[in-house]
Coordinates of C-alpha atoms in Angstrom, one line a residue:
X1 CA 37.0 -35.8 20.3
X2 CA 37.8 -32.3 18.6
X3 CA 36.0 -29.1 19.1
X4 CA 33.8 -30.1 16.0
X5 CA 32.4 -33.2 17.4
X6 CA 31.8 -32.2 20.7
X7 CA 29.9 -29.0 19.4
X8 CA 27.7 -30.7 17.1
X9 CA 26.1 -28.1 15.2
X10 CA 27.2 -24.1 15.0
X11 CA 24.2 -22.8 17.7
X12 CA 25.3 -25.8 20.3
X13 CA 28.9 -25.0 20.3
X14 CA 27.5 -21.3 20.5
X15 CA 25.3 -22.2 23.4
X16 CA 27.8 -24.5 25.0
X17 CA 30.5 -21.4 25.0
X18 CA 28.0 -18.9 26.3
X19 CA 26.8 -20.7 29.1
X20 CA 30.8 -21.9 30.1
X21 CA 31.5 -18.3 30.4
X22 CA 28.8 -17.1 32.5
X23 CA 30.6 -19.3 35.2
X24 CA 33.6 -16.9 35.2
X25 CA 33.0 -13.5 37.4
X26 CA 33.6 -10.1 35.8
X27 CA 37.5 -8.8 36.1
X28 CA 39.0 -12.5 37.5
X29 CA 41.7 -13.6 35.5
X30 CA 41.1 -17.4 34.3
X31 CA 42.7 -20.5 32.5
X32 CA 40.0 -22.8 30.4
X33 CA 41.7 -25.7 28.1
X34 CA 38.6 -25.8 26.3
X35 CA 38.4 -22.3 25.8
X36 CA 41.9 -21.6 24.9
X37 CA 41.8 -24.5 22.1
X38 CA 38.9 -22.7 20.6
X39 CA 40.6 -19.3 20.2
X40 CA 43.0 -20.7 18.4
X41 CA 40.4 -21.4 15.7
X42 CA 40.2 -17.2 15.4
X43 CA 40.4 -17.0 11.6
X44 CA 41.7 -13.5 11.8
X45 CA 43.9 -13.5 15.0
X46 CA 47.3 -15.7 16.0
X47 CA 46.4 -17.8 18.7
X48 CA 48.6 -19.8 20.4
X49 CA 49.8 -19.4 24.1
X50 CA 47.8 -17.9 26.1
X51 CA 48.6 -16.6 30.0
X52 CA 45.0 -16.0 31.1
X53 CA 41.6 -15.2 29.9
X54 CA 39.4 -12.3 31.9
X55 CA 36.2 -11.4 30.9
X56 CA 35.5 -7.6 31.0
X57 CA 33.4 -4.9 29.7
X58 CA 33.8 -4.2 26.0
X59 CA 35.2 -0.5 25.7
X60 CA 32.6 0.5 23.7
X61 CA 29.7 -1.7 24.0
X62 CA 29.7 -2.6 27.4
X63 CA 28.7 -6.0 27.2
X64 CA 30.7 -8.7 28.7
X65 CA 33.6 -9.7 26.6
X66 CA 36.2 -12.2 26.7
X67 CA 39.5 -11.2 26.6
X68 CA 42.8 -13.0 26.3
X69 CA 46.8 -12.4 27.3
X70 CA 49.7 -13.6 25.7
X71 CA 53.4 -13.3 26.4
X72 CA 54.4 -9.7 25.7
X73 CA 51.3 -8.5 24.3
X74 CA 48.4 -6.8 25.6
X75 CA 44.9 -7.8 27.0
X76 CA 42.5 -8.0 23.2
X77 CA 39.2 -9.2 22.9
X78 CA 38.1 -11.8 20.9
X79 CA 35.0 -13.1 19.5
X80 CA 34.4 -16.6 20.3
X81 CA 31.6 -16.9 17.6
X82 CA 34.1 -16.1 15.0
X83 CA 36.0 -19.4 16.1
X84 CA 33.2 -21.5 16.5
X85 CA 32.4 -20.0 12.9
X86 CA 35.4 -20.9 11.3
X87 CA 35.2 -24.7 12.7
X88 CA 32.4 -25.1 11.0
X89 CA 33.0 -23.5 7.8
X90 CA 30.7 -20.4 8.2
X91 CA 33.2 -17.9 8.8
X92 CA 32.9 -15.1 5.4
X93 CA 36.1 -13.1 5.2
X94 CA 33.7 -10.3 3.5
X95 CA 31.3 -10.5 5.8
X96 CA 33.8 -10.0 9.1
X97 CA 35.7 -7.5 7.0
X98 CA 32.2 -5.4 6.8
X99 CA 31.5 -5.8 9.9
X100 CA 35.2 -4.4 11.4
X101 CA 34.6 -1.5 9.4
X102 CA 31.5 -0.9 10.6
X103 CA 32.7 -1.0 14.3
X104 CA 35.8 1.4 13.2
X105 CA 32.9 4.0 12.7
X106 CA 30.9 3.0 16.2
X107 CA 34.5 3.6 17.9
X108 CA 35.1 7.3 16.1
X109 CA 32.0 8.6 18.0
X110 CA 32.7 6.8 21.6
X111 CA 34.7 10.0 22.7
X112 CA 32.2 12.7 21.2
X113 CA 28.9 13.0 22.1
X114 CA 28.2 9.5 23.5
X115 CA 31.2 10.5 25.9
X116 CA 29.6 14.1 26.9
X117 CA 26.0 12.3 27.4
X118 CA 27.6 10.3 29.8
X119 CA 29.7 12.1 31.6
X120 CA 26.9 14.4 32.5
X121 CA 24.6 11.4 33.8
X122 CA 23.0 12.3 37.5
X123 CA 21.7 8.7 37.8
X124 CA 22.5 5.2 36.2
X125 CA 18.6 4.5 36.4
X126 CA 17.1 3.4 33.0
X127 CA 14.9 5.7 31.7
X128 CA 12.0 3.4 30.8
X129 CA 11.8 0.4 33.9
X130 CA 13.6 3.2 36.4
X131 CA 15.7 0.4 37.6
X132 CA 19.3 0.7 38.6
X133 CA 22.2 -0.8 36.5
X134 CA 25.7 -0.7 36.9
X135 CA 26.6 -1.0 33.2
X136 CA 23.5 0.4 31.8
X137 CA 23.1 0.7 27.5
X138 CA 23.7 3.9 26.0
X139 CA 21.2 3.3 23.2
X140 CA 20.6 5.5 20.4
X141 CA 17.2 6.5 20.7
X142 CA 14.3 5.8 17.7
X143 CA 17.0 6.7 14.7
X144 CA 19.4 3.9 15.1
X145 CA 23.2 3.7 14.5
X146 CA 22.8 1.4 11.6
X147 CA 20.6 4.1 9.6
X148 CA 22.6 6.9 10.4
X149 CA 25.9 5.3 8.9
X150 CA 24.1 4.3 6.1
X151 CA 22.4 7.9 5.1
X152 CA 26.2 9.0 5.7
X153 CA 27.5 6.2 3.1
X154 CA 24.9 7.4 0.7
X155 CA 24.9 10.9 1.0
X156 CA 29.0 11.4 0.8
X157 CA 29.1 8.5 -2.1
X158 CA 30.8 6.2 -0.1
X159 CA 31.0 2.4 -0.1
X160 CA 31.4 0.9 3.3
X161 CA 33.7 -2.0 2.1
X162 CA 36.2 0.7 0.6
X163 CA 36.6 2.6 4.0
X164 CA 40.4 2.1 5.0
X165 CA 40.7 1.4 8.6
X166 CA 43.7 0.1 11.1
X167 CA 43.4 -2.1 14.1
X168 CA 44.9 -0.5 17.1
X169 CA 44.6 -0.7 21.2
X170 CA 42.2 -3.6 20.5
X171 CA 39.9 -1.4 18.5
X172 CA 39.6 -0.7 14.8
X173 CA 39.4 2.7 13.3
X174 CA 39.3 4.9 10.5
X175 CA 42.6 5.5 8.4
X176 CA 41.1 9.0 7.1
X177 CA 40.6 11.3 9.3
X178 CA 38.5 13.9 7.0
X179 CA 35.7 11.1 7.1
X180 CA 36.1 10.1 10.7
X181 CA 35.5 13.7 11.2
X182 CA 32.7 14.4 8.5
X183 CA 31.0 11.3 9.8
X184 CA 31.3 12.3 13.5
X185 CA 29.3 16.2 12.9
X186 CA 27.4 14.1 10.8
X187 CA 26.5 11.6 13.3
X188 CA 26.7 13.9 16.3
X189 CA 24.0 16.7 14.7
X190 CA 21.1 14.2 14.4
X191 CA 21.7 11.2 17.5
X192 CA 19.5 11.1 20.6
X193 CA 20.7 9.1 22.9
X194 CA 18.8 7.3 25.8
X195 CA 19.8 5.8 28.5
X196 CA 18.6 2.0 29.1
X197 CA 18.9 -1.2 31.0
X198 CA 20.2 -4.1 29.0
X199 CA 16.3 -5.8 29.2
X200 CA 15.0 -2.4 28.1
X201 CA 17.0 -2.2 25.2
X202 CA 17.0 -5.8 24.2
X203 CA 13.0 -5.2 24.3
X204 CA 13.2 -2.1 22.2
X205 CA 15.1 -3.3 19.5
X206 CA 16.3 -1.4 16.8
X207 CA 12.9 1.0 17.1
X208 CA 11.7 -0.7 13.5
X209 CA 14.9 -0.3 11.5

C-alpha cells in the first residue's frame, strides 16, 4: 500500500504524521521508514538517504520541527506538510515560493530587535496566564508581522514575489541587502513584542488581522 492509500485524504495523512511525531522526544536522534519514505515526496528538496531524523526547535519559530541528516550534509528542516501536499496533488510552486520569501524577511529581523528583547528577558513567564515555559512565543504584539511586511511592500513599491532571496544554513534570506536593511528599521521602529506561552498565543491569534 503507498503513502497515498494509507493516508486517505490530505488532513488524515496530516493528522496521521503529526501524531507519529509527537512519540519522538525533543533532541533524540531517530530512524522512521514511514517517515523517511514521505520526505522523499519533498517537491522542493532531494530526498533520498537519510542517517537520522531529530526533531528540534525551529531557529526562528521555536516550534518543534523535524529535521533530517544525510551523508555529508548538514542537519535541515523540512516540512512534512509539503510532502504530504505533493502526494496528493496540492502542492503550488507559487504558493511555497511566496511563502519562502516571506520567511526570508521573518529571518532578517531574528538577530535585531527580536534578539535584544530577548536577551534582556528576567523571566520566561507569559505575560498573560503568568505560567512558566521553556520555549515560550515571542509574539508580535496587536500589529502583526503579516501587516507590517505588507505596509513595507506597499510603501517601498515592492512586489513580494519579485524579492530575490538564497537558501542558506537551512534558512532563506534576502539577496539585497539595501531592502533587508530598509525593511529591518522599518520593521524594528513600529514592533512591540510580547512575550507569550504557546496557548496564549494560539488564543490570541493574529489580534484581528
Amino acid at each position: 500500500m503507498n503513502l497515498k492509500e494509507q493516508f486517505e485524504t490530505f488532513n488524515n495523512g496530516r493528522k496521521m504524521i503529526t501524531s507519529r511525531l509527537k512519540n519522538y522526544k525533543m533532541y533524540s536522534k531517530f530512524n522512521d521508514e514511514l517517515l523517511e519514505n514521505l520526505l522523499t515526496h519533498h517537491p522542493t528538496k532531494k530526498i533520498s538517504k537519510i542517517e537520522y531524523l531529530i526533531i528540534k526547535p525551529h531557529e526562528i519559530y521555536r516550534n518543534r520541527t523535524l529535521y533530517f541528516k544525510q551523508p555529508n550534509q548538514e542537519e535541515d528542516n523540512v516540512s512534512y506538510k509539503l510532502c504530504i501536499q505533493n502526494i496528493f496533488g496540492q502542492y503550488s510552486t507559487e504558493k511555497n515560493t511566496k511563502a519562502n520569501k516571506i520567511s526570508s524577511f521573518r529571518n532578517s529581523i531574528s538577530n535585531t530587535k527580536r534578539a535584544e528583547f530577548y536577551s534582556n528577558l528576567k523571566s520566561k513567564c507569559c505575560e498573560e496566564c503568568g505560567q512558566y515555559h521553556d520555549h515560550p512565543h515571542i509574539d508580535h504584539y496587536k500589529i502583526p508581522f503579516k501587516y507590517i511586511l505588507e505596509q513595507f511592500l506597499d510603501q517601498f513599491n515592492l512586489q513580494i514575489l519579485n524579492i530575490k532571496t538564497y537558501y542558506q544554513n537551512s534558512q532563506h534570506h534576502i539577496k539585497d541587502k539595501k531592502i533587508k536593511d530598509e525593511f529591518i528599521d522599518y520593521h524594528d521602529s513600529i514592533v512591540e513584542y510580547k512575550l507569550l506561552c504557546p496557548e496564549c498565543n494560539i488564543r490570541n491569534g493574529t489580534y484581528g488581522y
